GROMACS .gro file of C-alpha atoms in nm:
model
  435
    1MET     CA    1   0.127   2.034   1.567
    2SER     CA    2  -0.048   1.800   1.324
    3LEU     CA    3   0.149   1.578   1.105
    4VAL     CA    4   0.101   1.500   0.743
    5ALA     CA    5   0.257   1.209   0.586
    6ILE     CA    6   0.332   1.170   0.216
    7VAL     CA    7   0.367   0.792   0.117
    8GLY     CA    8   0.401   0.573  -0.188
    9ARG     CA    9   0.658   0.391  -0.405
   10PRO     CA   10   0.940   0.587  -0.569
   11ASN     CA   11   0.883   0.816  -0.881
   12VAL     CA   12   0.522   0.876  -0.814
   13GLY     CA   13   0.617   1.257  -0.724
   14LYS     CA   14   0.609   1.252  -0.340
   15SER     CA   15   0.911   1.518  -0.347
   16THR     CA   16   0.737   1.748  -0.592
   17LEU     CA   17   0.425   1.746  -0.400
   18PHE     CA   18   0.626   1.794  -0.081
   19ASN     CA   19   0.814   2.087  -0.221
   20ARG     CA   20   0.497   2.226  -0.333
   21LEU     CA   21   0.317   2.214   0.000
   22VAL     CA   22   0.632   2.348   0.161
   23GLY     CA   23   0.711   2.599  -0.075
   24MET     CA   24   0.360   2.757  -0.023
   25ARG     CA   25   0.489   2.778   0.370
   26GLN     CA   26   0.850   2.908   0.275
   27ALA     CA   27   0.784   3.269   0.175
   28ILE     CA   28   0.645   3.354   0.495
   29VAL     CA   29   0.854   3.130   0.716
   30ASP     CA   30   1.110   3.356   0.897
   31GLU     CA   31   1.452   3.205   0.824
   32VAL     CA   32   1.709   3.133   1.083
   33ALA     CA   33   2.080   3.209   0.963
   34GLY     CA   34   2.291   2.907   0.965
   35VAL     CA   35   2.002   2.646   0.948
   36THR     CA   36   1.980   2.423   0.648
   37ARG     CA   37   1.623   2.315   0.588
   38ASP     CA   38   1.586   1.932   0.618
   39ARG     CA   39   1.504   1.795   0.237
   40HIS     CA   40   1.226   1.574   0.418
   41TYR     CA   41   1.042   1.767   0.660
   42GLY     CA   42   0.868   2.113   0.633
   43LYS     CA   43   0.575   2.322   0.738
   44CYS     CA   44   0.280   2.404   0.521
   45GLU     CA   45   0.008   2.670   0.609
   46TRP     CA   46  -0.349   2.635   0.439
   47CYS     CA   47  -0.633   2.870   0.528
   48GLY     CA   48  -0.479   2.979   0.849
   49LYS     CA   49  -0.384   2.635   0.977
   50GLU     CA   50  -0.041   2.518   1.004
   51PHE     CA   51   0.075   2.156   0.999
   52SER     CA   52   0.386   1.953   0.941
   53VAL     CA   53   0.445   1.763   0.623
   54ILE     CA   54   0.679   1.448   0.597
   55ASP     CA   55   0.818   1.319   0.283
   56THR     CA   56   0.910   0.939   0.308
   57GLY     CA   57   1.083   0.919  -0.027
   58GLY     CA   58   1.423   0.864  -0.106
   59TYR     CA   59   1.470   0.578   0.150
   60ALA     CA   60   1.427   0.253  -0.076
   61VAL     CA   61   1.720   0.045  -0.131
   62ASN     CA   62   1.824   0.003  -0.491
   63SER     CA   63   1.781  -0.362  -0.449
   64ASP     CA   64   1.460  -0.585  -0.533
   65ASP     CA   65   1.549  -0.817  -0.230
   66PHE     CA   66   1.513  -0.529   0.029
   67PHE     CA   67   1.272  -0.321  -0.196
   68GLU     CA   68   0.951  -0.436  -0.017
   69GLU     CA   69   1.094  -0.470   0.317
   70GLU     CA   70   1.194  -0.102   0.292
   71ILE     CA   71   0.839   0.050   0.198
   72ARG     CA   72   0.688  -0.163   0.453
   73LYS     CA   73   0.913  -0.030   0.719
   74GLN     CA   74   0.828   0.347   0.616
   75VAL     CA   75   0.455   0.315   0.569
   76LEU     CA   76   0.431   0.162   0.895
   77LEU     CA   77   0.633   0.441   1.038
   78ALA     CA   78   0.401   0.696   0.878
   79ILE     CA   79   0.113   0.554   1.012
   80ASP     CA   80   0.238   0.537   1.365
   81GLU     CA   81   0.330   0.922   1.363
   82ALA     CA   82   0.073   1.095   1.094
   83ASP     CA   83  -0.275   1.237   1.160
   84VAL     CA   84  -0.344   1.234   0.793
   85ILE     CA   85  -0.145   0.986   0.509
   86LEU     CA   86  -0.142   1.086   0.163
   87PHE     CA   87  -0.088   0.797  -0.037
   88MET     CA   88   0.043   0.888  -0.394
   89CYS     CA   89   0.013   0.692  -0.713
   90GLU     CA   90   0.041   0.817  -1.083
   91VAL     CA   91  -0.205   0.757  -1.351
   92ASN     CA   92   0.046   0.678  -1.620
   93SER     CA   93   0.207   0.348  -1.492
   94GLY     CA   94  -0.141   0.269  -1.321
   95VAL     CA   95  -0.173   0.029  -1.032
   96THR     CA   96   0.159  -0.157  -0.942
   97ASP     CA   97   0.260  -0.440  -0.724
   98TYR     CA   98   0.444  -0.174  -0.496
   99ASP     CA   99   0.088   0.017  -0.478
  100ASN     CA  100  -0.102  -0.303  -0.379
  101ILE     CA  101   0.174  -0.367  -0.088
  102ILE     CA  102   0.098   0.007   0.046
  103ALA     CA  103  -0.264  -0.014   0.021
  104ASP     CA  104  -0.289  -0.343   0.184
  105ILE     CA  105  -0.112  -0.184   0.491
  106LEU     CA  106  -0.299   0.124   0.478
  107ARG     CA  107  -0.641  -0.075   0.468
  108ARG     CA  108  -0.558  -0.209   0.820
  109THR     CA  109  -0.506   0.164   0.992
  110LYS     CA  110  -0.764   0.388   1.121
  111LYS     CA  111  -0.589   0.680   1.020
  112PRO     CA  112  -0.745   0.896   0.737
  113VAL     CA  113  -0.599   0.795   0.427
  114LEU     CA  114  -0.660   1.009   0.094
  115VAL     CA  115  -0.547   0.824  -0.204
  116VAL     CA  116  -0.375   1.102  -0.460
  117ALA     CA  117  -0.366   1.037  -0.832
  118ASN     CA  118  -0.051   1.232  -0.960
  119LYS     CA  119   0.058   1.337  -1.291
  120VAL     CA  120  -0.329   1.419  -1.398
  121ASP     CA  121  -0.176   1.691  -1.622
  122THR     CA  122  -0.446   1.713  -1.915
  123GLY     CA  123  -0.833   1.650  -1.879
  124ASP     CA  124  -0.840   1.320  -2.073
  125LYS     CA  125  -0.622   1.159  -1.787
  126LEU     CA  126  -0.915   1.231  -1.550
  127PHE     CA  127  -1.073   0.881  -1.666
  128ASP     CA  128  -0.750   0.709  -1.549
  129ILE     CA  129  -0.802   0.807  -1.183
  130HIS     CA  130  -1.078   0.566  -1.135
  131GLN     CA  131  -0.839   0.254  -1.157
  132PHE     CA  132  -0.743   0.355  -0.786
  133HIS     CA  133  -1.068   0.279  -0.670
  134VAL     CA  134  -0.955  -0.102  -0.640
  135PHE     CA  135  -0.754  -0.009  -0.340
  136GLY     CA  136  -1.059   0.040  -0.129
  137LEU     CA  137  -0.963   0.364   0.020
  138GLY     CA  138  -1.229   0.606  -0.103
  139GLU     CA  139  -1.276   0.830  -0.381
  140PRO     CA  140  -0.907   0.908  -0.543
  141TRP     CA  141  -0.775   1.286  -0.554
  142ALA     CA  142  -0.666   1.407  -0.896
  143ILE     CA  143  -0.365   1.643  -0.893
  144SER     CA  144  -0.056   1.757  -1.074
  145SER     CA  145   0.192   1.815  -0.841
  146ALA     CA  146   0.416   1.966  -1.093
  147SER     CA  147   0.190   2.242  -1.215
  148GLY     CA  148  -0.035   2.266  -0.860
  149SER     CA  149  -0.363   2.142  -1.033
  150GLY     CA  150  -0.593   1.998  -0.785
  151THR     CA  151  -0.345   2.061  -0.481
  152GLY     CA  152  -0.598   2.329  -0.330
  153ASP     CA  153  -0.893   2.090  -0.324
  154LEU     CA  154  -0.666   1.807  -0.170
  155LEU     CA  155  -0.551   2.075   0.104
  156ASP     CA  156  -0.911   2.163   0.207
  157LYS     CA  157  -0.972   1.817   0.253
  158VAL     CA  158  -0.642   1.745   0.464
  159ILE     CA  159  -0.746   2.050   0.667
  160GLU     CA  160  -1.093   1.892   0.720
  161LEU     CA  161  -0.954   1.579   0.843
  162LEU     CA  162  -0.682   1.725   1.086
  163PRO     CA  163  -0.745   1.683   1.458
  164GLU     CA  164  -0.831   2.002   1.666
  165GLU     CA  165  -0.520   2.144   1.789
  166ASN     CA  166  -0.483   2.235   2.151
  167THR     CA  167  -0.412   2.592   2.202
  168GLU     CA  168  -0.123   2.740   2.381
  169GLU     CA  169  -0.401   2.880   2.611
  170ASN     CA  170  -0.531   2.521   2.730
  171ARG     CA  171  -0.175   2.384   2.796
  172LYS     CA  172  -0.077   2.405   3.152
  173GLU     CA  173   0.168   2.674   3.213
  174ILE     CA  174   0.476   2.495   3.295
  175PRO     CA  175   0.766   2.432   3.082
  176HIS     CA  176   0.750   2.133   2.853
  177ILE     CA  177   1.091   1.992   2.834
  178ALA     CA  178   1.163   1.687   2.579
  179ILE     CA  179   1.485   1.482   2.536
  180VAL     CA  180   1.557   1.422   2.206
  181GLY     CA  181   1.869   1.257   2.059
  182LYS     CA  182   1.922   0.973   1.811
  183PRO     CA  183   1.869   0.609   1.955
  184ASN     CA  184   2.066   0.478   2.214
  185VAL     CA  185   2.249   0.774   2.360
  186GLY     CA  186   2.057   0.722   2.672
  187LYS     CA  187   1.709   0.930   2.683
  188SER     CA  188   1.508   0.682   2.857
  189SER     CA  189   1.777   0.625   3.106
  190LEU     CA  190   1.821   0.991   3.182
  191THR     CA  191   1.438   1.024   3.227
  192ASN     CA  192   1.456   0.718   3.482
  193ALA     CA  193   1.750   0.911   3.648
  194LEU     CA  194   1.576   1.247   3.694
  195LEU     CA  195   1.242   1.054   3.800
  196GLY     CA  196   1.404   0.825   4.055
  197GLU     CA  197   1.218   0.509   3.917
  198GLU     CA  198   1.204   0.292   3.608
  199ARG     CA  199   0.957   0.496   3.430
  200ASN     CA  200   1.071   0.381   3.075
  201ILE     CA  201   1.216   0.029   2.972
  202VAL     CA  202   1.594   0.073   2.922
  203THR     CA  203   1.782  -0.195   2.666
  204PRO     CA  204   2.082  -0.179   2.477
  205ILE     CA  205   1.874  -0.226   2.171
  206ALA     CA  206   1.845   0.120   1.991
  207GLY     CA  207   1.470   0.201   1.975
  208THR     CA  208   1.336   0.045   2.253
  209THR     CA  209   1.105   0.328   2.332
  210ARG     CA  210   0.802   0.320   2.077
  211ASP     CA  211   0.605   0.625   2.200
  212SER     CA  212   0.685   0.982   2.330
  213ILE     CA  213   0.623   0.941   2.725
  214SER     CA  214   0.480   1.234   2.898
  215THR     CA  215   0.560   1.264   3.299
  216TYR     CA  216   0.486   1.534   3.546
  217TYR     CA  217   0.822   1.646   3.714
  218ASN     CA  218   0.800   1.797   4.065
  219LYS     CA  219   1.137   1.779   4.238
  220PHE     CA  220   1.441   1.963   4.352
  221GLY     CA  221   1.248   2.292   4.306
  222HIS     CA  222   1.171   2.199   3.933
  223GLU     CA  223   0.821   2.161   3.794
  224PHE     CA  224   0.767   2.049   3.441
  225MET     CA  225   0.630   1.810   3.198
  226LEU     CA  226   0.894   1.562   3.082
  227VAL     CA  227   0.870   1.417   2.762
  228ASP     CA  228   1.128   1.091   2.680
  229THR     CA  229   1.105   1.091   2.296
  230ALA     CA  230   1.075   0.754   2.110
  231GLY     CA  231   1.372   0.593   1.948
  232LEU     CA  232   1.402   0.349   1.658
  233ARG     CA  233   1.168   0.039   1.626
  234LYS     CA  234   1.468  -0.160   1.559
  235LYS     CA  235   1.811  -0.162   1.435
  236ASN     CA  236   1.860  -0.051   1.089
  237LYS     CA  237   2.117  -0.142   0.835
  238LEU     CA  238   2.160   0.188   0.668
  239LYS     CA  239   2.265   0.540   0.832
  240GLU     CA  240   2.002   0.713   0.596
  241ASP     CA  241   1.729   0.512   0.767
  242LEU     CA  242   1.881   0.593   1.092
  243GLU     CA  243   1.863   0.939   1.046
  244PHE     CA  244   1.510   0.944   0.883
  245TYR     CA  245   1.357   0.749   1.138
  246SER     CA  246   1.518   0.942   1.457
  247VAL     CA  247   1.434   1.269   1.289
  248MET     CA  248   1.084   1.165   1.233
  249ARG     CA  249   1.031   1.022   1.577
  250SER     CA  250   1.160   1.371   1.728
  251VAL     CA  251   0.940   1.608   1.517
  252ARG     CA  252   0.626   1.618   1.714
  253SER     CA  253   0.817   1.609   2.036
  254ILE     CA  254   1.015   1.904   1.958
  255GLU     CA  255   0.724   2.122   1.827
  256TYR     CA  256   0.523   2.065   2.148
  257SER     CA  257   0.809   2.149   2.384
  258ASP     CA  258   0.966   2.490   2.495
  259VAL     CA  259   1.313   2.337   2.582
  260CYS     CA  260   1.511   2.041   2.410
  261ILE     CA  261   1.762   1.841   2.579
  262LEU     CA  262   1.981   1.702   2.294
  263MET     CA  263   2.124   1.426   2.420
  264MET     CA  264   2.475   1.317   2.231
  265ASP     CA  265   2.715   0.990   2.276
  266ALA     CA  266   3.057   1.111   2.410
  267GLN     CA  267   3.225   0.810   2.247
  268LEU     CA  268   3.064   0.883   1.871
  269GLY     CA  269   3.103   1.265   1.903
  270VAL     CA  270   2.856   1.477   1.675
  271GLU     CA  271   2.692   1.283   1.426
  272GLN     CA  272   2.481   1.390   1.124
  273GLN     CA  273   2.179   1.286   1.304
  274ASP     CA  274   2.256   1.490   1.586
  275MET     CA  275   2.287   1.794   1.349
  276SER     CA  276   1.964   1.737   1.203
  277ILE     CA  277   1.807   1.731   1.520
  278PHE     CA  278   1.961   2.021   1.632
  279ASN     CA  279   1.838   2.163   1.295
  280LEU     CA  280   1.456   2.085   1.377
  281ILE     CA  281   1.525   2.235   1.725
  282ILE     CA  282   1.642   2.577   1.606
  283ARG     CA  283   1.404   2.583   1.325
  284ASN     CA  284   1.118   2.531   1.565
  285LYS     CA  285   1.248   2.809   1.778
  286LYS     CA  286   1.278   2.621   2.089
  287GLY     CA  287   1.511   2.631   2.356
  288CYS     CA  288   1.797   2.405   2.362
  289VAL     CA  289   2.045   2.227   2.618
  290ILE     CA  290   2.290   1.983   2.452
  291VAL     CA  291   2.380   1.681   2.711
  292VAL     CA  292   2.695   1.471   2.622
  293ASN     CA  293   2.639   1.142   2.800
  294LYS     CA  294   2.852   0.823   2.864
  295TRP     CA  295   3.131   1.055   2.964
  296ASP     CA  296   3.234   0.782   3.179
  297MET     CA  297   3.314   0.525   2.874
  298ILE     CA  298   3.586   0.770   2.759
  299GLN     CA  299   3.899   0.621   2.813
  300ASP     CA  300   4.244   0.804   2.868
  301LYS     CA  301   4.074   1.141   2.943
  302GLU     CA  302   4.316   1.420   2.973
  303SER     CA  303   4.244   1.786   3.093
  304ASN     CA  304   4.182   1.910   2.758
  305THR     CA  305   3.978   1.623   2.637
  306MET     CA  306   3.634   1.806   2.770
  307ARG     CA  307   3.757   2.156   2.624
  308ASP     CA  308   3.840   1.998   2.294
  309LEU     CA  309   3.506   1.814   2.246
  310THR     CA  310   3.311   2.142   2.306
  311LYS     CA  311   3.516   2.310   2.066
  312LYS     CA  312   3.435   2.046   1.816
  313ILE     CA  313   3.036   2.075   1.904
  314GLN     CA  314   3.050   2.458   1.887
  315ASP     CA  315   3.201   2.435   1.546
  316ARG     CA  316   2.952   2.221   1.437
  317ILE     CA  317   2.640   2.400   1.553
  318ALA     CA  318   2.791   2.745   1.470
  319PRO     CA  319   2.693   3.009   1.470
  320PHE     CA  320   2.477   2.894   1.764
  321ASN     CA  321   2.769   2.904   1.999
  322ASP     CA  322   2.612   3.003   2.323
  323ILE     CA  323   2.382   2.673   2.346
  324PRO     CA  324   2.462   2.516   2.712
  325ILE     CA  325   2.694   2.177   2.671
  326ILE     CA  326   2.693   1.938   2.990
  327PHE     CA  327   2.907   1.631   2.994
  328THR     CA  328   2.740   1.357   3.226
  329SER     CA  329   2.719   1.005   3.278
  330VAL     CA  330   2.341   0.921   3.338
  331ILE     CA  331   2.428   0.561   3.467
  332ASN     CA  332   2.659   0.700   3.743
  333LYS     CA  333   2.399   1.021   3.807
  334GLN     CA  334   2.694   1.230   3.730
  335ARG     CA  335   2.578   1.613   3.676
  336ILE     CA  336   2.198   1.526   3.649
  337LEU     CA  337   2.062   1.801   3.838
  338ASP     CA  338   2.295   2.061   3.597
  339VAL     CA  339   2.088   1.934   3.325
  340LEU     CA  340   1.774   2.030   3.507
  341ASN     CA  341   1.915   2.369   3.618
  342GLU     CA  342   2.062   2.442   3.264
  343ALA     CA  343   1.722   2.366   3.099
  344ALA     CA  344   1.502   2.598   3.378
  345LYS     CA  345   1.736   2.887   3.273
  346VAL     CA  346   1.688   2.832   2.926
  347TYR     CA  347   1.322   2.831   2.962
  348ILE     CA  348   1.345   3.148   3.131
  349ASN     CA  349   1.543   3.305   2.872
  350ARG     CA  350   1.306   3.193   2.615
  351THR     CA  351   1.022   3.375   2.789
  352ARG     CA  352   1.215   3.704   2.875
  353LYS     CA  353   1.085   4.007   2.798
  354VAL     CA  354   1.279   4.334   2.777
  355ALA     CA  355   1.118   4.647   2.830
  356THR     CA  356   1.138   4.900   2.503
  357SER     CA  357   1.324   5.160   2.709
  358LYS     CA  358   1.610   4.938   2.826
  359LEU     CA  359   1.625   4.772   2.483
  360ASN     CA  360   1.703   5.096   2.288
  361ASP     CA  361   1.935   5.245   2.593
  362ALA     CA  362   2.150   4.931   2.559
  363MET     CA  363   2.138   4.886   2.169
  364LEU     CA  364   2.122   5.262   1.997
  365PRO     CA  365   2.480   5.334   2.162
  366GLU     CA  366   2.600   4.998   1.998
  367ILE     CA  367   2.462   5.086   1.660
  368GLU     CA  368   2.599   5.411   1.695
  369LYS     CA  369   2.955   5.250   1.776
  370TYR     CA  370   2.905   5.021   1.462
  371PRO     CA  371   2.642   5.137   1.242
  372PRO     CA  372   2.528   4.941   0.928
  373PRO     CA  373   2.760   4.982   0.633
  374SER     CA  374   2.623   5.192   0.346
  375VAL     CA  375   2.498   5.054   0.024
  376LYS     CA  376   2.534   5.239  -0.295
  377GLY     CA  377   2.585   5.580  -0.109
  378LYS     CA  378   2.291   5.538   0.092
  379TYR     CA  379   2.327   5.558   0.462
  380ILE     CA  380   2.112   5.361   0.704
  381LYS     CA  381   1.999   5.480   1.010
  382ILE     CA  382   1.816   5.254   1.282
  383LYS     CA  383   1.617   5.452   1.506
  384TYR     CA  384   1.402   5.279   1.728
  385ILE     CA  385   1.385   4.880   1.867
  386THR     CA  386   1.128   4.706   2.036
  387GLN     CA  387   1.053   4.317   2.106
  388LEU     CA  388   0.734   4.172   1.923
  389PRO     CA  389   0.473   4.003   2.106
  390SER     CA  390   0.577   3.669   2.021
  391PRO     CA  391   0.603   3.321   2.258
  392THR     CA  392   0.981   3.333   2.130
  393PRO     CA  393   1.218   3.626   2.156
  394SER     CA  394   1.167   3.846   1.834
  395PHE     CA  395   1.327   4.201   1.764
  396ALA     CA  396   1.214   4.468   1.564
  397PHE     CA  397   1.456   4.718   1.428
  398PHE     CA  398   1.313   5.026   1.253
  399CYS     CA  399   1.529   5.206   1.016
  400ASN     CA  400   1.498   5.398   0.671
  401LEU     CA  401   1.636   5.133   0.433
  402PRO     CA  402   1.562   4.813   0.581
  403GLN     CA  403   1.613   4.610   0.251
  404TYR     CA  404   1.987   4.717   0.255
  405VAL     CA  405   2.076   4.575   0.592
  406ARG     CA  406   2.302   4.267   0.528
  407GLU     CA  407   2.295   3.951   0.709
  408ASP     CA  408   2.646   3.996   0.862
  409TYR     CA  409   2.492   4.302   1.036
  410LYS     CA  410   2.170   4.132   1.154
  411ARG     CA  411   2.437   3.878   1.295
  412TYR     CA  412   2.615   4.174   1.487
  413LEU     CA  413   2.275   4.286   1.625
  414GLU     CA  414   2.190   3.945   1.738
  415ASN     CA  415   2.558   3.905   1.905
  416ARG     CA  416   2.472   4.260   2.070
  417LEU     CA  417   2.161   4.149   2.196
  418ARG     CA  418   2.293   3.850   2.346
  419GLU     CA  419   2.563   4.006   2.496
  420LYS     CA  420   2.331   4.288   2.694
  421PHE     CA  421   2.066   4.040   2.775
  422ASP     CA  422   2.076   3.670   2.876
  423PHE     CA  423   1.934   3.483   2.589
  424LYS     CA  424   2.167   3.177   2.615
  425GLY     CA  425   2.063   2.857   2.470
  426VAL     CA  426   1.759   3.047   2.272
  427PRO     CA  427   1.713   3.121   1.890
  428ILE     CA  428   1.659   3.517   1.841
  429GLN     CA  429   1.485   3.650   1.510
  430ILE     CA  430   1.567   3.957   1.384
  431PHE     CA  431   1.326   4.167   1.164
  432LEU     CA  432   1.424   4.500   0.987
  433ARG     CA  433   1.137   4.746   0.935
  434LYS     CA  434   1.068   5.071   0.775
  435LYS     CA  435   1.020   5.360   0.995
   0.00000   0.00000   0.00000
């Protein structure tokens, strides 16, 4: 999926534009219960084309000493990752020194850049956008991200500049497995251990891997494309930066994968960065296997240590409690094949199709045993279930009053589906439709 990055100094309206673009998509996105949408990452659909949007705002340090450095880091990263860059300025304050810093970097890139002049709320301000020709980055686009004025024309241009997507049909029909996680948890070490060669550079410095590296894998009865996702460019001082960079680096790899191996550090437990990446995996409806690496580094292990950490992880990822969790020591090649076997099982689960007759035979008695609670004296009757022809497990339940089915009952239906059919490690979507 293509990636569009919004860059610019603070207070020019980047987040407002981001919310507007993502908002267009949110109305028709299928919400997955239990997943909070990350503030800086979302999807937009325009004229039938879907793309990801990254908002680089909110990460500048409130100090003049670090300000220029932080802007430069964000813009460089956006250039590396994005297919199209929206460079936002605003007409009221005009061209500032920080705008010039960003423009200087953007002039050196070969990526398409659109200069977006924001806060053009009235007709007389249209004349003020011409000051942004000074950047030498082409014709400025006048918009008001608050009211939405001009955003349609801007999106038309974005769609025109986005690269052609490889369709699912063009992809080789083997699983694509992405190894994701925060920096320095052993992603490249796992890749090297699986491949049996030093395919990727491994150092103790977080972020040695700059690009996502795809490798064809065909060993031990497994065949798939293995993707070792990039980490950080260099160590950063702020946790907010760490989270932003690691999530942004993971976005594209997750979107192109079928199953994600989410690596965590046994010494650190579940951190916020881990949860941000996990939420990305679930939101994109990908299969997931959690690998807790560096298990050999845990001192004073007791018989309950693994069980206790498993419980902590399950509490954090709830309600997705059937995600496989494997404890490994990549450096000692401990339980490496278990990771492959689980990833292969999760891929099969994600592509599983259940016959309509089996589905109804299994689920209708469960529904009869525990029917949906009545609402305002009205009784809900679910009469028929079918699996939808989607790439990921999605089920339609036909009933007389779909609008009255509560979220907790949808969770009950999902749990029964997981109990009757093996969907371990895979998000399930439930739709209630009128019969």
